[in-house]
GROMACS .gro file of C-alpha atoms in nm:
model
  486
    1MET     CA    1  -2.972   2.022   1.943
    2LYS     CA    2  -2.742   1.723   1.896
    3LYS     CA    3  -2.420   1.951   1.969
    4THR     CA    4  -2.599   1.997   2.322
    5ILE     CA    5  -2.706   1.609   2.349
    6VAL     CA    6  -2.296   1.566   2.292
    7LEU     CA    7  -2.209   1.806   2.539
    8LEU     CA    8  -2.463   1.713   2.824
    9ALA     CA    9  -2.289   1.316   2.763
   10PHE     CA   10  -1.981   1.471   2.868
   11ALA     CA   11  -2.029   1.679   3.107
   12THR     CA   12  -2.223   1.376   3.310
   13LEU     CA   13  -1.818   1.250   3.331
   14LEU     CA   14  -1.735   1.563   3.533
   15THR     CA   15  -1.996   1.526   3.800
   16PRO     CA   16  -1.884   1.564   4.168
   17SER     CA   17  -1.934   1.178   4.265
   18VAL     CA   18  -1.753   1.113   3.942
   19LEU     CA   19  -1.474   1.323   4.037
   20ALA     CA   20  -1.498   1.150   4.402
   21GLY     CA   21  -1.270   0.874   4.249
   22GLY     CA   22  -1.400   0.556   4.388
   23LYS     CA   23  -1.455   0.398   4.737
   24GLY     CA   24  -1.255   0.433   5.011
   25SER     CA   25  -1.030   0.687   4.820
   26LYS     CA   26  -0.922   1.010   4.865
   27LYS     CA   27  -1.057   1.297   4.611
   28THR     CA   28  -0.824   1.391   4.318
   29LYS     CA   29  -0.797   1.562   4.020
   30ASN     CA   30  -0.993   1.310   3.872
   31ASN     CA   31  -1.120   1.611   3.614
   32VAL     CA   32  -0.740   1.644   3.439
   33ALA     CA   33  -0.777   1.327   3.312
   34ILE     CA   34  -1.087   1.353   3.147
   35LYS     CA   35  -1.032   1.734   3.044
   36TYR     CA   36  -0.783   1.602   2.898
   37LEU     CA   37  -0.992   1.326   2.671
   38ASN     CA   38  -1.216   1.634   2.578
   39ASP     CA   39  -1.046   1.873   2.482
   40ASN     CA   40  -0.812   1.644   2.201
   41PHE     CA   41  -1.091   1.492   2.026
   42ALA     CA   42  -0.890   1.638   1.679
   43THR     CA   43  -0.547   1.432   1.834
   44TYR     CA   44  -0.720   1.107   1.820
   45ASP     CA   45  -0.869   1.180   1.531
   46LYS     CA   46  -0.625   1.279   1.318
   47LEU     CA   47  -0.365   0.942   1.490
   48GLN     CA   48  -0.666   0.698   1.430
   49LYS     CA   49  -0.740   0.820   1.067
   50THR     CA   50  -0.382   0.821   0.965
   51ILE     CA   51  -0.356   0.488   1.075
   52TRP     CA   52  -0.674   0.422   0.911
   53ALA     CA   53  -0.556   0.562   0.590
   54ASN     CA   54  -0.232   0.335   0.588
   55PRO     CA   55  -0.324  -0.006   0.702
   56GLU     CA   56  -0.045  -0.238   0.776
   57LEU     CA   57  -0.058  -0.661   0.801
   58GLY     CA   58   0.058  -0.879   1.142
   59PHE     CA   59   0.448  -0.787   1.248
   60LEU     CA   60   0.436  -0.544   0.958
   61GLU     CA   61   0.317  -0.202   1.137
   62ASN     CA   62   0.600   0.011   1.122
   63ASN     CA   63   0.412   0.307   1.074
   64SER     CA   64   0.142   0.230   1.282
   65SER     CA   65   0.323   0.115   1.558
   66GLY     CA   66   0.550   0.425   1.496
   67LEU     CA   67   0.331   0.676   1.518
   68LEU     CA   68   0.182   0.539   1.839
   69LYS     CA   69   0.537   0.537   1.979
   70GLN     CA   70   0.601   0.899   1.882
   71HIS     CA   71   0.303   1.017   2.108
   72LEU     CA   72   0.371   0.881   2.372
   73ARG     CA   73   0.701   0.987   2.376
   74GLU     CA   74   0.600   1.294   2.351
   75ASN     CA   75   0.388   1.293   2.612
   76GLY     CA   76   0.672   1.189   2.873
   77PHE     CA   77   0.675   0.775   2.836
   78THR     CA   78   0.963   0.559   2.789
   79ILE     CA   79   0.957   0.308   2.512
   80GLU     CA   80   1.112   0.020   2.505
   81GLU     CA   81   1.105  -0.064   2.124
   82GLY     CA   82   1.135  -0.440   1.970
   83VAL     CA   83   1.077  -0.637   2.279
   84ALA     CA   84   0.972  -1.050   2.246
   85GLY     CA   85   1.176  -1.062   1.944
   86MET     CA   86   0.889  -0.844   1.709
   87PRO     CA   87   1.040  -0.537   1.534
   88THR     CA   88   0.720  -0.400   1.584
   89ALA     CA   89   0.650  -0.465   1.987
   90TYR     CA   90   0.712  -0.235   2.235
   91VAL     CA   91   0.644  -0.139   2.661
   92ALA     CA   92   0.601   0.205   2.656
   93THR     CA   93   0.609   0.327   3.069
   94TYR     CA   94   0.526   0.652   3.252
   95GLY     CA   95   0.545   0.634   3.634
   96SER     CA   96   0.647   0.454   3.880
   97GLY     CA   97   0.590   0.221   4.192
   98GLN     CA   98   0.270   0.078   4.254
   99PRO     CA   99   0.076   0.019   4.190
  100VAL     CA  100   0.135  -0.149   3.806
  101ILE     CA  101  -0.172  -0.118   3.533
  102GLY     CA  102  -0.149  -0.244   3.174
  103PHE     CA  103  -0.329  -0.136   2.885
  104LEU     CA  104  -0.289  -0.365   2.595
  105SER     CA  105  -0.261  -0.221   2.193
  106GLU     CA  106  -0.304  -0.366   1.901
  107PHE     CA  107  -0.281  -0.217   1.550
  108ASP     CA  108  -0.253  -0.455   1.341
  109ALA     CA  109  -0.535  -0.494   1.009
  110LEU     CA  110  -0.646  -0.788   0.789
  111PRO     CA  111  -0.582  -0.884   0.454
  112GLY     CA  112  -0.859  -0.756   0.157
  113LEU     CA  113  -1.100  -0.551   0.291
  114SER     CA  114  -0.956  -0.225   0.163
  115GLN     CA  115  -1.295   0.025   0.197
  116ASP     CA  116  -1.359   0.402   0.160
  117THR     CA  117  -1.540   0.529   0.395
  118VAL     CA  118  -1.932   0.529   0.178
  119PRO     CA  119  -2.199   0.258   0.283
  120TYR     CA  120  -2.127   0.079  -0.043
  121ARG     CA  121  -1.808  -0.168  -0.131
  122LYS     CA  122  -1.537   0.009  -0.284
  123PRO     CA  123  -1.235  -0.108  -0.204
  124LEU     CA  124  -0.948   0.238  -0.193
  125LYS     CA  125  -0.718  -0.031  -0.264
  126GLU     CA  126  -0.765  -0.401  -0.463
  127ASN     CA  127  -0.700  -0.723  -0.264
  128GLY     CA  128  -0.559  -0.452   0.009
  129ALA     CA  129  -0.615  -0.446   0.321
  130GLY     CA  130  -0.812  -0.256   0.542
  131HIS     CA  131  -0.917  -0.235   0.932
  132GLY     CA  132  -1.212  -0.472   0.923
  133CYS     CA  133  -1.145  -0.495   1.293
  134GLY     CA  134  -1.132  -0.155   1.384
  135HIS     CA  135  -0.763  -0.232   1.497
  136ASN     CA  136  -0.644   0.149   1.385
  137THR     CA  137  -0.925   0.298   1.678
  138LEU     CA  138  -0.820   0.018   1.955
  139GLY     CA  139  -0.435   0.118   1.988
  140VAL     CA  140  -0.501   0.475   1.943
  141ALA     CA  141  -0.777   0.437   2.257
  142SER     CA  142  -0.566   0.347   2.477
  143THR     CA  143  -0.272   0.541   2.367
  144ALA     CA  144  -0.524   0.797   2.470
  145ALA     CA  145  -0.612   0.703   2.806
  146ALA     CA  146  -0.271   0.625   2.866
  147VAL     CA  147  -0.173   0.964   2.824
  148ALA     CA  148  -0.468   1.125   3.023
  149LEU     CA  149  -0.378   0.928   3.288
  150SER     CA  150   0.019   1.047   3.322
  151LYS     CA  151  -0.165   1.414   3.313
  152TRP     CA  152  -0.380   1.297   3.644
  153LEU     CA  153  -0.015   1.082   3.814
  154ALA     CA  154   0.114   1.407   3.729
  155ALA     CA  155  -0.159   1.675   3.857
  156ASN     CA  156  -0.223   1.470   4.176
  157ASN     CA  157   0.177   1.396   4.247
  158LEU     CA  158   0.115   1.037   4.312
  159SER     CA  159   0.294   0.720   4.269
  160GLY     CA  160   0.186   0.448   4.042
  161THR     CA  161   0.298   0.323   3.677
  162ILE     CA  162   0.116   0.261   3.384
  163LYS     CA  163   0.313   0.020   3.119
  164ILE     CA  164   0.124   0.020   2.784
  165TYR     CA  165   0.202  -0.275   2.547
  166GLY     CA  166   0.201  -0.267   2.166
  167SER     CA  167   0.098  -0.552   2.062
  168PRO     CA  168   0.146  -0.666   1.656
  169ALA     CA  169  -0.042  -0.902   1.482
  170GLU     CA  170  -0.292  -1.007   1.661
  171GLU     CA  171  -0.462  -1.132   1.347
  172GLY     CA  172  -0.330  -1.483   1.427
  173GLY     CA  173   0.057  -1.403   1.471
  174ALA     CA  174  -0.083  -1.408   1.822
  175GLY     CA  175   0.180  -1.089   1.911
  176LYS     CA  176   0.123  -1.085   2.321
  177VAL     CA  177   0.197  -1.489   2.365
  178TYR     CA  178   0.518  -1.363   2.260
  179LEU     CA  179   0.492  -1.053   2.566
  180VAL     CA  180   0.347  -1.280   2.796
  181ARG     CA  181   0.677  -1.619   2.698
  182GLU     CA  182   0.887  -1.311   2.792
  183GLY     CA  183   0.731  -1.286   3.159
  184LEU     CA  184   0.650  -0.909   2.977
  185PHE     CA  185   0.350  -0.878   3.262
  186LYS     CA  186   0.518  -0.955   3.565
  187GLY     CA  187   0.499  -0.716   3.858
  188VAL     CA  188   0.164  -0.604   3.657
  189ASP     CA  189  -0.120  -0.611   3.925
  190ALA     CA  190  -0.439  -0.542   3.638
  191VAL     CA  191  -0.486  -0.478   3.276
  192LEU     CA  192  -0.759  -0.309   3.099
  193ASP     CA  193  -0.867  -0.449   2.746
  194TRP     CA  194  -1.143  -0.357   2.546
  195HIS     CA  195  -1.233  -0.404   2.163
  196PRO     CA  196  -1.406  -0.221   1.902
  197SER     CA  197  -1.788  -0.314   1.843
  198SER     CA  198  -2.154  -0.185   1.722
  199VAL     CA  199  -2.250  -0.242   2.092
  200ASN     CA  200  -2.117  -0.094   2.413
  201ALA     CA  201  -2.073  -0.399   2.619
  202VAL     CA  202  -1.834  -0.560   2.899
  203SER     CA  203  -1.726  -0.899   2.805
  204THR     CA  204  -1.815  -1.204   2.971
  205ASN     CA  205  -1.761  -1.477   2.715
  206GLY     CA  206  -1.433  -1.636   2.783
  207GLY     CA  207  -1.429  -1.767   2.379
  208THR     CA  208  -1.198  -2.021   2.259
  209ALA     CA  209  -0.851  -2.151   2.290
  210MET     CA  210  -0.711  -2.177   1.935
  211VAL     CA  211  -0.384  -2.345   1.741
  212MET     CA  212  -0.351  -2.263   1.425
  213VAL     CA  213  -0.156  -2.525   1.246
  214ASP     CA  214   0.043  -2.562   0.865
  215TYR     CA  215   0.100  -2.874   0.715
  216LYS     CA  216   0.331  -2.862   0.459
  217PHE     CA  217   0.307  -3.192   0.191
  218TYR     CA  218   0.673  -3.231  -0.011
  219GLY     CA  219   0.623  -3.459  -0.313
  220LYS     CA  220   0.741  -3.533  -0.668
  221PRO     CA  221   0.686  -3.344  -0.952
  222ALA     CA  222   0.570  -3.521  -1.302
  223HIS     CA  223   0.359  -3.468  -1.580
  224ALA     CA  224   0.040  -3.497  -1.529
  225ALA     CA  225  -0.072  -3.616  -1.833
  226GLY     CA  226   0.237  -3.785  -2.000
  227ASN     CA  227   0.391  -3.972  -1.728
  228PRO     CA  228   0.226  -3.893  -1.368
  229TRP     CA  229   0.234  -4.242  -1.247
  230LYS     CA  230   0.642  -4.055  -1.196
  231GLY     CA  231   0.474  -3.831  -0.964
  232ARG     CA  232   0.373  -3.840  -0.566
  233SER     CA  233   0.127  -3.481  -0.545
  234ALA     CA  234   0.162  -3.276  -0.242
  235LEU     CA  235  -0.184  -3.160  -0.351
  236ASP     CA  236  -0.311  -3.525  -0.299
  237ALA     CA  237  -0.169  -3.520   0.045
  238VAL     CA  238  -0.352  -3.228   0.128
  239GLU     CA  239  -0.690  -3.388  -0.001
  240ALA     CA  240  -0.658  -3.632   0.198
  241LEU     CA  241  -0.609  -3.504   0.493
  242ASP     CA  242  -0.909  -3.205   0.470
  243TYR     CA  243  -1.128  -3.563   0.420
  244MET     CA  244  -1.022  -3.723   0.686
  245VAL     CA  245  -1.050  -3.436   0.911
  246ASN     CA  246  -1.436  -3.328   0.746
  247LEU     CA  247  -1.498  -3.747   0.813
  248LEU     CA  248  -1.392  -3.648   1.208
  249ARG     CA  249  -1.654  -3.353   1.257
  250GLU     CA  250  -1.904  -3.590   1.371
  251HIS     CA  251  -1.720  -3.707   1.651
  252VAL     CA  252  -1.576  -3.411   1.791
  253PRO     CA  253  -1.754  -3.176   2.057
  254THR     CA  254  -1.996  -2.898   1.944
  255SER     CA  255  -1.821  -2.633   2.080
  256SER     CA  256  -1.499  -2.697   1.897
  257ARG     CA  257  -1.435  -2.560   1.536
  258ILE     CA  258  -1.171  -2.658   1.263
  259HIS     CA  259  -1.156  -2.425   0.981
  260TYR     CA  260  -0.921  -2.444   0.703
  261VAL     CA  261  -0.734  -2.300   0.353
  262ILE     CA  262  -0.521  -2.410   0.080
  263PRO     CA  263  -0.276  -2.107   0.059
  264ASP     CA  264  -0.041  -2.374  -0.168
  265GLY     CA  265  -0.166  -2.622  -0.382
  266GLY     CA  266   0.049  -2.619  -0.722
  267PHE     CA  267   0.084  -2.417  -1.007
  268ALA     CA  268  -0.027  -2.564  -1.271
  269PRO     CA  269  -0.287  -2.873  -1.360
  270ASN     CA  270  -0.045  -3.053  -1.563
  271VAL     CA  271   0.254  -3.020  -1.319
  272VAL     CA  272   0.199  -3.283  -1.038
  273PRO     CA  273   0.245  -3.062  -0.743
  274GLU     CA  274   0.536  -3.098  -0.591
  275TYR     CA  275   0.466  -2.900  -0.277
  276ALA     CA  276   0.149  -2.792  -0.095
  277ARG     CA  277   0.013  -2.613   0.222
  278VAL     CA  278  -0.278  -2.609   0.440
  279SER     CA  279  -0.320  -2.402   0.710
  280TYR     CA  280  -0.568  -2.489   0.989
  281TYR     CA  281  -0.742  -2.267   1.294
  282ILE     CA  282  -0.847  -2.556   1.540
  283ARG     CA  283  -1.094  -2.418   1.841
  284SER     CA  284  -1.172  -2.535   2.108
  285PRO     CA  285  -1.358  -2.353   2.478
  286LYS     CA  286  -1.113  -2.577   2.673
  287ARG     CA  287  -0.756  -2.628   2.602
  288ASP     CA  288  -0.700  -2.979   2.715
  289ILE     CA  289  -1.000  -3.074   2.434
  290LEU     CA  290  -0.796  -2.817   2.220
  291ASN     CA  291  -0.474  -3.015   2.213
  292THR     CA  292  -0.659  -3.351   2.232
  293LEU     CA  293  -0.806  -3.261   1.852
  294THR     CA  294  -0.498  -3.128   1.749
  295GLU     CA  295  -0.338  -3.502   1.777
  296TRP     CA  296  -0.554  -3.615   1.604
  297ILE     CA  297  -0.502  -3.396   1.315
  298ASP     CA  298  -0.151  -3.469   1.330
  299SER     CA  299  -0.268  -3.829   1.324
  300ALA     CA  300  -0.413  -3.746   1.000
  301ALA     CA  301  -0.214  -3.532   0.833
  302VAL     CA  302   0.076  -3.832   0.852
  303GLY     CA  303  -0.180  -4.084   0.749
  304ALA     CA  304  -0.277  -3.882   0.460
  305ALA     CA  305   0.113  -3.850   0.391
  306LYS     CA  306   0.174  -4.229   0.398
  307GLY     CA  307  -0.148  -4.338   0.204
  308THR     CA  308   0.027  -4.083  -0.097
  309GLN     CA  309   0.395  -4.163  -0.033
  310THR     CA  310   0.472  -3.773   0.076
  311ARG     CA  311   0.674  -3.609   0.327
  312VAL     CA  312   0.452  -3.387   0.591
  313GLU     CA  313   0.570  -3.106   0.808
  314LYS     CA  314   0.404  -2.961   1.062
  315GLU     CA  315   0.471  -2.600   1.178
  316ILE     CA  316   0.227  -2.437   1.491
  317VAL     CA  317   0.229  -2.085   1.370
  318ALA     CA  318   0.044  -1.976   1.654
  319GLY     CA  319  -0.163  -2.067   1.962
  320THR     CA  320  -0.410  -1.869   2.248
  321TYR     CA  321  -0.545  -1.927   2.535
  322GLU     CA  322  -0.896  -1.878   2.608
  323ARG     CA  323  -1.010  -1.568   2.845
  324LEU     CA  324  -1.029  -1.603   3.190
  325HIS     CA  325  -1.253  -1.238   3.267
  326ASN     CA  326  -1.220  -1.111   3.630
  327LYS     CA  327  -1.539  -1.082   3.711
  328THR     CA  328  -1.423  -0.793   3.975
  329LEU     CA  329  -1.264  -0.566   3.699
  330SER     CA  330  -1.541  -0.644   3.503
  331ARG     CA  331  -1.782  -0.510   3.732
  332LEU     CA  332  -1.554  -0.219   3.788
  333ILE     CA  333  -1.562  -0.172   3.380
  334GLN     CA  334  -1.933  -0.169   3.389
  335LYS     CA  335  -2.022   0.104   3.670
  336ASN     CA  336  -1.769   0.347   3.476
  337LEU     CA  337  -1.925   0.272   3.136
  338GLU     CA  338  -2.256   0.306   3.219
  339THR     CA  339  -2.123   0.680   3.370
  340VAL     CA  340  -1.949   0.733   3.042
  341GLY     CA  341  -2.263   0.618   2.772
  342GLY     CA  342  -2.295   0.501   2.456
  343VAL     CA  343  -2.227   0.760   2.097
  344ILE     CA  344  -2.442   0.977   1.980
  345TYR     CA  345  -2.424   1.046   1.645
  346ASP     CA  346  -2.453   1.342   1.419
  347GLU     CA  347  -2.694   1.422   1.159
  348ARG     CA  348  -2.416   1.298   0.860
  349GLU     CA  349  -2.287   1.009   1.062
  350ARG     CA  350  -2.639   0.911   1.156
  351LYS     CA  351  -2.716   0.888   0.777
  352LEU     CA  352  -2.399   0.707   0.673
  353VAL     CA  353  -2.487   0.430   1.001
  354GLU     CA  354  -2.843   0.426   0.840
  355GLU     CA  355  -2.682   0.320   0.499
  356LEU     CA  356  -2.484   0.075   0.630
  357ILE     CA  357  -2.723  -0.058   0.834
  358ARG     CA  358  -2.920  -0.165   0.535
  359THR     CA  359  -2.604  -0.360   0.348
  360THR     CA  360  -2.563  -0.559   0.697
  361GLY     CA  361  -2.815  -0.852   0.603
  362ASN     CA  362  -2.968  -0.683   0.973
  363PRO     CA  363  -3.237  -0.469   0.844
  364ASP     CA  364  -3.382  -0.459   1.176
  365SER     CA  365  -3.089  -0.356   1.417
  366ILE     CA  366  -3.143  -0.014   1.562
  367ILE     CA  367  -2.950   0.276   1.525
  368ALA     CA  368  -2.973   0.373   1.867
  369ASP     CA  369  -2.806   0.124   2.040
  370ALA     CA  370  -2.474   0.288   1.972
  371ALA     CA  371  -2.588   0.467   2.217
  372LYS     CA  372  -2.684   0.254   2.481
  373VAL     CA  373  -2.550   0.019   2.738
  374ARG     CA  374  -2.596  -0.324   2.778
  375PRO     CA  375  -2.609  -0.474   3.088
  376LEU     CA  376  -2.333  -0.672   3.252
  377ALA     CA  377  -2.419  -1.050   3.106
  378GLU     CA  378  -2.380  -1.366   3.294
  379PHE     CA  379  -2.040  -1.497   3.257
  380PRO     CA  380  -2.106  -1.863   3.086
  381LYS     CA  381  -1.913  -2.187   3.185
  382GLU     CA  382  -1.843  -2.244   2.888
  383GLY     CA  383  -1.729  -1.972   2.592
  384SER     CA  384  -1.752  -1.984   2.205
  385GLY     CA  385  -1.700  -1.838   1.872
  386GLY     CA  386  -1.341  -1.688   1.835
  387SER     CA  387  -0.973  -1.656   1.984
  388SER     CA  388  -0.756  -1.394   2.092
  389ASP     CA  389  -0.390  -1.349   2.248
  390VAL     CA  390  -0.562  -1.128   2.512
  391GLY     CA  391  -0.698  -1.531   2.622
  392ASP     CA  392  -0.303  -1.596   2.749
  393VAL     CA  393  -0.268  -1.236   2.908
  394SER     CA  394  -0.585  -1.275   3.133
  395TRP     CA  395  -0.401  -1.626   3.269
  396VAL     CA  396  -0.075  -1.458   3.383
  397VAL     CA  397  -0.235  -1.097   3.539
  398PRO     CA  398  -0.578  -0.986   3.630
  399LEU     CA  399  -0.797  -0.876   3.320
  400ALA     CA  400  -1.122  -0.793   3.206
  401SER     CA  401  -1.262  -0.681   2.864
  402PHE     CA  402  -1.540  -0.474   2.688
  403GLY     CA  403  -1.636  -0.331   2.404
  404ALA     CA  404  -1.730   0.027   2.275
  405ALA     CA  405  -1.925   0.115   1.957
  406THR     CA  406  -1.698   0.213   1.677
  407PHE     CA  407  -1.906   0.018   1.409
  408ALA     CA  408  -2.269   0.045   1.276
  409PRO     CA  409  -2.505  -0.162   1.499
  410GLY     CA  410  -2.546  -0.455   1.341
  411SER     CA  411  -2.221  -0.487   1.163
  412ALA     CA  412  -2.042  -0.838   1.104
  413GLY     CA  413  -1.672  -0.879   1.224
  414HIS     CA  414  -1.462  -0.856   0.992
  415SER     CA  415  -1.659  -0.660   0.793
  416TRP     CA  416  -1.605  -0.421   0.453
  417GLN     CA  417  -1.878  -0.219   0.731
  418ASN     CA  418  -1.684  -0.198   0.972
  419VAL     CA  419  -1.339  -0.068   0.770
  420ALA     CA  420  -1.626   0.256   0.676
  421ALA     CA  421  -1.756   0.334   0.994
  422ASP     CA  422  -1.486   0.330   1.183
  423GLY     CA  423  -1.236   0.541   0.976
  424THR     CA  424  -1.488   0.815   1.024
  425THR     CA  425  -1.536   1.037   1.344
  426ILE     CA  426  -1.785   0.764   1.453
  427GLY     CA  427  -1.492   0.593   1.505
  428THR     CA  428  -1.340   0.865   1.716
  429LYS     CA  429  -1.631   0.916   1.895
  430GLY     CA  430  -1.627   0.503   2.028
  431LEU     CA  431  -1.246   0.505   2.069
  432LEU     CA  432  -1.284   0.848   2.275
  433ASN     CA  433  -1.533   0.668   2.519
  434ALA     CA  434  -1.291   0.341   2.579
  435SER     CA  435  -1.003   0.613   2.674
  436ARG     CA  436  -1.276   0.720   2.937
  437VAL     CA  437  -1.389   0.462   3.082
  438PHE     CA  438  -0.966   0.312   3.107
  439THR     CA  439  -0.929   0.619   3.257
  440LEU     CA  440  -1.196   0.626   3.560
  441SER     CA  441  -1.174   0.234   3.585
  442ALA     CA  442  -0.794   0.315   3.601
  443ILE     CA  443  -0.789   0.566   3.881
  444GLU     CA  444  -0.963   0.407   4.113
  445LEU     CA  445  -0.708   0.094   4.096
  446PHE     CA  446  -0.488   0.340   4.128
  447THR     CA  447  -0.607   0.517   4.416
  448ASP     CA  448  -0.846   0.192   4.601
  449SER     CA  449  -0.586  -0.061   4.800
  450LYS     CA  450  -0.892  -0.278   4.881
  451LEU     CA  451  -1.070  -0.327   4.545
  452LEU     CA  452  -0.716  -0.352   4.396
  453GLN     CA  453  -0.658  -0.641   4.620
  454THR     CA  454  -0.999  -0.784   4.569
  455VAL     CA  455  -0.921  -0.754   4.229
  456LYS     CA  456  -0.572  -1.004   4.233
  457ASP     CA  457  -0.753  -1.232   4.534
  458GLU     CA  458  -0.958  -1.345   4.304
  459PHE     CA  459  -0.716  -1.427   4.077
  460ASN     CA  460  -0.521  -1.629   4.244
  461ARG     CA  461  -0.807  -1.830   4.317
  462GLU     CA  462  -0.969  -1.882   3.979
  463VAL     CA  463  -0.611  -1.977   3.845
  464GLY     CA  464  -0.533  -2.224   4.134
  465PRO     CA  465  -0.207  -2.236   4.311
  466ASP     CA  466  -0.060  -2.543   4.061
  467PHE     CA  467  -0.115  -2.316   3.720
  468LYS     CA  468   0.186  -2.290   3.553
  469TYR     CA  469   0.191  -2.082   3.230
  470VAL     CA  470   0.313  -2.289   2.904
  471PRO     CA  471   0.189  -2.124   2.576
  472LEU     CA  472   0.034  -2.307   2.284
  473LEU     CA  473   0.252  -2.247   2.048
  474GLY     CA  474   0.597  -2.363   2.242
  475ASP     CA  475   0.928  -2.207   2.175
  476ARG     CA  476   0.901  -2.126   1.816
  477LYS     CA  477   1.037  -1.766   1.752
  478PRO     CA  478   0.775  -1.476   1.622
  479ALA     CA  479   0.634  -1.596   1.235
  480LEU     CA  480   0.738  -1.232   1.126
  481ASP     CA  481   0.643  -1.335   0.732
  482TYR     CA  482   0.311  -1.499   0.825
  483ARG     CA  483   0.140  -1.197   0.618
  484VAL     CA  484   0.421  -1.144   0.405
  485THR     CA  485   0.327  -1.318   0.058
  486LYS     CA  486   0.522  -1.608  -0.111
   0.00000   0.00000   0.00000
């Protein structure tokens, strides 16, 4: 019975109303693209699981990037590699002429989240990396959609260009910012984005703008017991800075966030630390407030250095804009997400998800939520929560995002539960649903010029005539070693 339900869910995509394309468009062979996705479960199941089994951190994703490029190349895409100074970044292109529709692809993993596909904590490699944000499925879904659309363009002998952006180091490295800064989105009419999730829903929250800053302090070493007065502790400076920042929390807007870790604090308690480094994430829904907070913390760092007679250097590691969601594109994606539907678990998948839910701390999570599509939420005036380099893209080209269920309902972001679920067929089902939503949405954009013009008109109104993109990370080169153990 469950198998029959899955087949019926796929069959709804092939109804005449769906095959007709968008309003005002001529009928096209949409089923060519959808049939390709339905027929190639095994292809993309293997691809995502291969990336999952070999998790690579930001800017180090040589194998993951290579697998996606190879698959695109085999399907007729031309690939520009190593773009914007990032060895694992690429732009893959198929077709020619207008319109130009882009897709975002990510493939970096997170440190410390190695995990087997079991409902209890079991790292495959102690302290190893893992795909707790599901980027093993993210890039594969975008790739599958791009390939499906290329077959649709060819079958219908239509003009139009597909671009897929291989974007490294989303987790803190801000890879897309460098793509934007290099002008690689110029001439693109719209960009479609998705992210693995525990629910199926269009994104409306703009998130927060963010700057990642390292403050490096330099002092003088000395014997901590024999002659400490000859030393100047860089760690003292870090602690002084952190203390001042913790005091200023009372006086910053409640929607802002400031968090830090101390990656380098010395080597032995009996040696006055000559060098120490603290790494900050500073966030706000508004870039002007973010800039003010950053200047305030900069001043505190200078004060900490003066007070401890040390020297401080500031390095902006990454910086990202808040997201600007295109409402017209979002409504288009909502319609097609409702057409595609959610994930239907088989008995094995259901058992794994039920056991994972018990470990999440959210026992009231409903397993059936993965099969549902949430209604389109309101677009808040101010974003909240996390940050992403997708934000920068959204300010230079119309963009909309959505989530598809590849995780167990109730799972926290960046969790071992996510790694356990999305490395199975649960992840594959979710990513192929995302691919179908991409495909149906892109077909409407390719065939309905009025719809696409509405998308672009809204974008131009939202950014305003005086907007000029200025990257928050300045003119620095990509931090290619930010995940390399020092």
